[in-house]
Short mmCIF file of C-alpha atoms in Angstrom, two decimals:
data_model
loop_
_atom_site.label_atom_id
_atom_site.label_comp_id
_atom_site.label_asym_id
_atom_site.label_seq_id
_atom_site.Cartn_x
_atom_site.Cartn_y
_atom_site.Cartn_z
CA MET A 749 -33.89 8.01 11.34
CA PHE A 750 -30.88 10.25 10.60
CA ARG A 751 -30.32 11.18 14.27
CA PRO A 752 -29.92 7.59 15.57
CA ILE A 753 -27.52 6.78 12.73
CA ALA A 754 -25.54 9.98 13.30
CA ALA A 755 -25.44 9.30 17.05
CA ALA A 756 -24.24 5.73 16.48
CA PHE A 757 -21.57 6.93 14.03
CA SER A 758 -20.39 9.60 16.49
CA PHE A 759 -20.20 7.02 19.27
CA ALA A 760 -18.20 4.68 17.03
CA LEU A 761 -15.70 7.45 16.27
CA ILE A 762 -15.33 8.30 19.96
CA ALA A 763 -14.97 4.62 20.88
CA ALA A 764 -12.35 4.07 18.16
CA ALA A 765 -10.12 6.96 19.24
CA PRO A 766 -8.57 5.18 22.26
CA ALA A 767 -7.40 2.33 19.99
CA PHE A 768 -4.36 4.43 19.10
CA ALA A 769 -3.49 4.87 22.79
CA ASP A 770 -2.05 1.34 22.90
CA GLU A 771 0.13 1.87 19.83
CA PRO A 772 3.62 3.34 20.17
CA TYR A 773 3.87 6.81 18.68
CA ASN A 774 0.06 6.99 18.31
CA ALA A 775 0.37 5.16 14.98
CA LYS A 776 -0.91 1.87 13.62
CA VAL A 777 0.54 0.05 10.57
CA THR A 778 -1.45 -2.74 8.88
CA THR A 779 -0.61 -4.76 5.76
CA ILE A 780 -3.87 -4.83 3.82
CA PHE A 781 -2.76 -6.79 0.75
CA ASP A 782 0.24 -8.81 -0.45
CA HIS A 783 0.32 -10.14 -4.03
CA LYS A 784 3.09 -11.70 -6.07
CA LEU A 785 3.41 -9.95 -9.43
CA PRO A 786 2.58 -12.63 -12.01
CA HIS A 787 4.81 -11.37 -14.83
CA VAL A 788 7.69 -10.13 -12.65
CA PRO A 789 9.27 -13.17 -10.97
CA GLY A 790 10.55 -12.52 -7.47
CA LYS A 791 8.57 -9.27 -7.00
CA SER A 792 5.47 -8.55 -4.92
CA MET A 793 3.14 -5.62 -4.41
CA ARG A 794 2.12 -4.92 -0.81
CA GLY A 795 -0.38 -2.38 0.44
CA VAL A 796 0.19 -0.88 3.88
CA LEU A 797 -2.33 1.29 5.71
CA VAL A 798 -0.66 3.74 8.12
CA GLU A 799 -3.10 5.32 10.58
CA TYR A 800 -2.02 8.23 12.76
CA GLY A 801 -3.99 9.49 15.71
CA PRO A 802 -3.76 13.20 16.54
CA GLY A 803 -0.08 14.14 16.82
CA GLY A 804 0.95 10.60 15.83
CA HIS A 805 4.18 9.79 14.05
CA ASN A 806 6.62 7.03 13.19
CA PRO A 807 10.32 7.18 14.00
CA SER A 808 12.91 7.94 11.34
CA HIS A 809 13.43 4.87 9.14
CA THR A 810 14.43 3.27 5.86
CA HIS A 811 12.57 0.57 3.97
CA ALA A 812 13.45 -2.82 2.55
CA LYS A 813 16.45 -2.51 0.20
CA SER A 814 14.37 -3.27 -2.91
CA ALA A 815 11.33 -1.17 -1.98
CA PHE A 816 9.82 1.30 -4.41
CA ILE A 817 6.92 3.04 -2.64
CA SER A 818 4.02 5.19 -3.72
CA ALA A 819 2.27 6.78 -0.71
CA THR A 820 -1.11 8.53 -0.91
CA VAL A 821 -2.79 10.48 1.88
CA ILE A 822 -6.31 9.10 2.15
CA GLN A 823 -7.38 11.13 5.19
CA GLY A 824 -6.09 14.28 6.85
CA ARG A 825 -2.68 15.89 6.38
CA ILE A 826 0.76 14.22 6.59
CA LYS A 827 4.20 15.76 7.25
CA SER A 828 6.99 13.98 5.42
CA GLN A 829 10.72 14.45 4.96
CA VAL A 830 12.92 12.19 2.83
CA ASN A 831 16.73 12.28 2.50
CA GLY A 832 17.18 15.52 4.45
CA GLY A 833 15.01 17.45 2.02
CA GLU A 834 12.34 19.97 2.85
CA VAL A 835 9.60 18.92 5.31
CA LYS A 836 6.45 18.86 3.18
CA VAL A 837 2.80 18.66 4.18
CA TYR A 838 0.61 16.50 1.96
CA ASN A 839 -3.19 16.84 2.00
CA THR A 840 -5.84 14.20 1.33
CA GLY A 841 -5.42 12.91 -2.23
CA GLU A 842 -1.78 14.01 -2.60
CA ASN A 843 1.08 11.53 -2.89
CA TRP A 844 4.83 11.05 -3.08
CA THR A 845 7.24 8.26 -3.98
CA GLU A 846 10.28 6.77 -2.30
CA VAL A 847 12.94 4.77 -4.11
CA PRO A 848 15.26 2.06 -2.77
CA GLY A 849 17.72 3.51 -0.26
CA ASP A 850 15.67 6.59 0.67
CA HIS A 851 15.82 7.71 4.31
CA HIS A 852 12.39 8.76 5.63
CA GLN A 853 13.20 11.11 8.50
CA VAL A 854 9.74 12.59 9.18
CA SER A 855 6.47 10.70 8.85
CA ALA A 856 3.79 12.30 10.99
CA ASN A 857 0.24 13.51 11.28
CA ALA A 858 0.30 17.27 10.62
CA SER A 859 -2.63 17.74 13.04
CA ASP A 860 -2.80 17.50 16.83
CA THR A 861 -6.60 17.19 16.75
CA GLU A 862 -7.56 15.10 13.68
CA ASP A 863 -6.68 11.58 12.51
CA ALA A 864 -4.67 10.98 9.31
CA LYS A 865 -4.13 7.93 7.08
CA ILE A 866 -1.72 6.93 4.33
CA LEU A 867 -1.98 4.07 1.86
CA ALA A 868 1.58 3.03 0.96
CA VAL A 869 1.96 0.63 -1.97
CA PHE A 870 5.30 -1.18 -2.07
CA VAL A 871 6.86 -3.01 -5.00
CA VAL A 872 9.44 -5.17 -3.29
CA ASP A 873 11.44 -8.39 -3.58
CA THR A 874 9.04 -11.14 -2.49
CA GLU A 875 11.49 -12.61 0.05
CA GLU A 876 11.84 -9.29 1.92
CA THR A 877 9.47 -9.48 4.88
CA GLU A 878 10.61 -6.49 6.95
CA LEU A 879 9.32 -3.45 5.09
CA THR A 880 10.33 -0.74 7.59
CA ILE A 881 13.63 -0.59 9.49
CA PRO A 882 13.76 2.06 12.26
CA ASP A 883 17.02 4.02 12.67
CA ASP A 884 19.20 2.86 15.55
#
């Protein structure tokens, strides 16, 4: 029984890999939850899943003006640079924060062969709908 399940799982992984090919930068960003904070009028918490294929990245960017972000690597390894600081590599389970006004210059998969994922949780003004603003 194990072999058919393992074969099906392997096929699913192989079939899923090309899904990134249609995404710019070999990255996919999906809002997975959006909740108004009940005791903080005008604020919401939004969860964003960022999936990078091998070698994937997002361009340099800032976030919504009110955004406080906690990002956790949930798969693989992520390269990140904020505000011209050191380029750091975060492994699965590690995290970092960004505060309003931060400039995120590097956001990339640290591997050219493996996928990587980040869960970014934003606390943001509810009316702000554009969470990520690419540099010009």
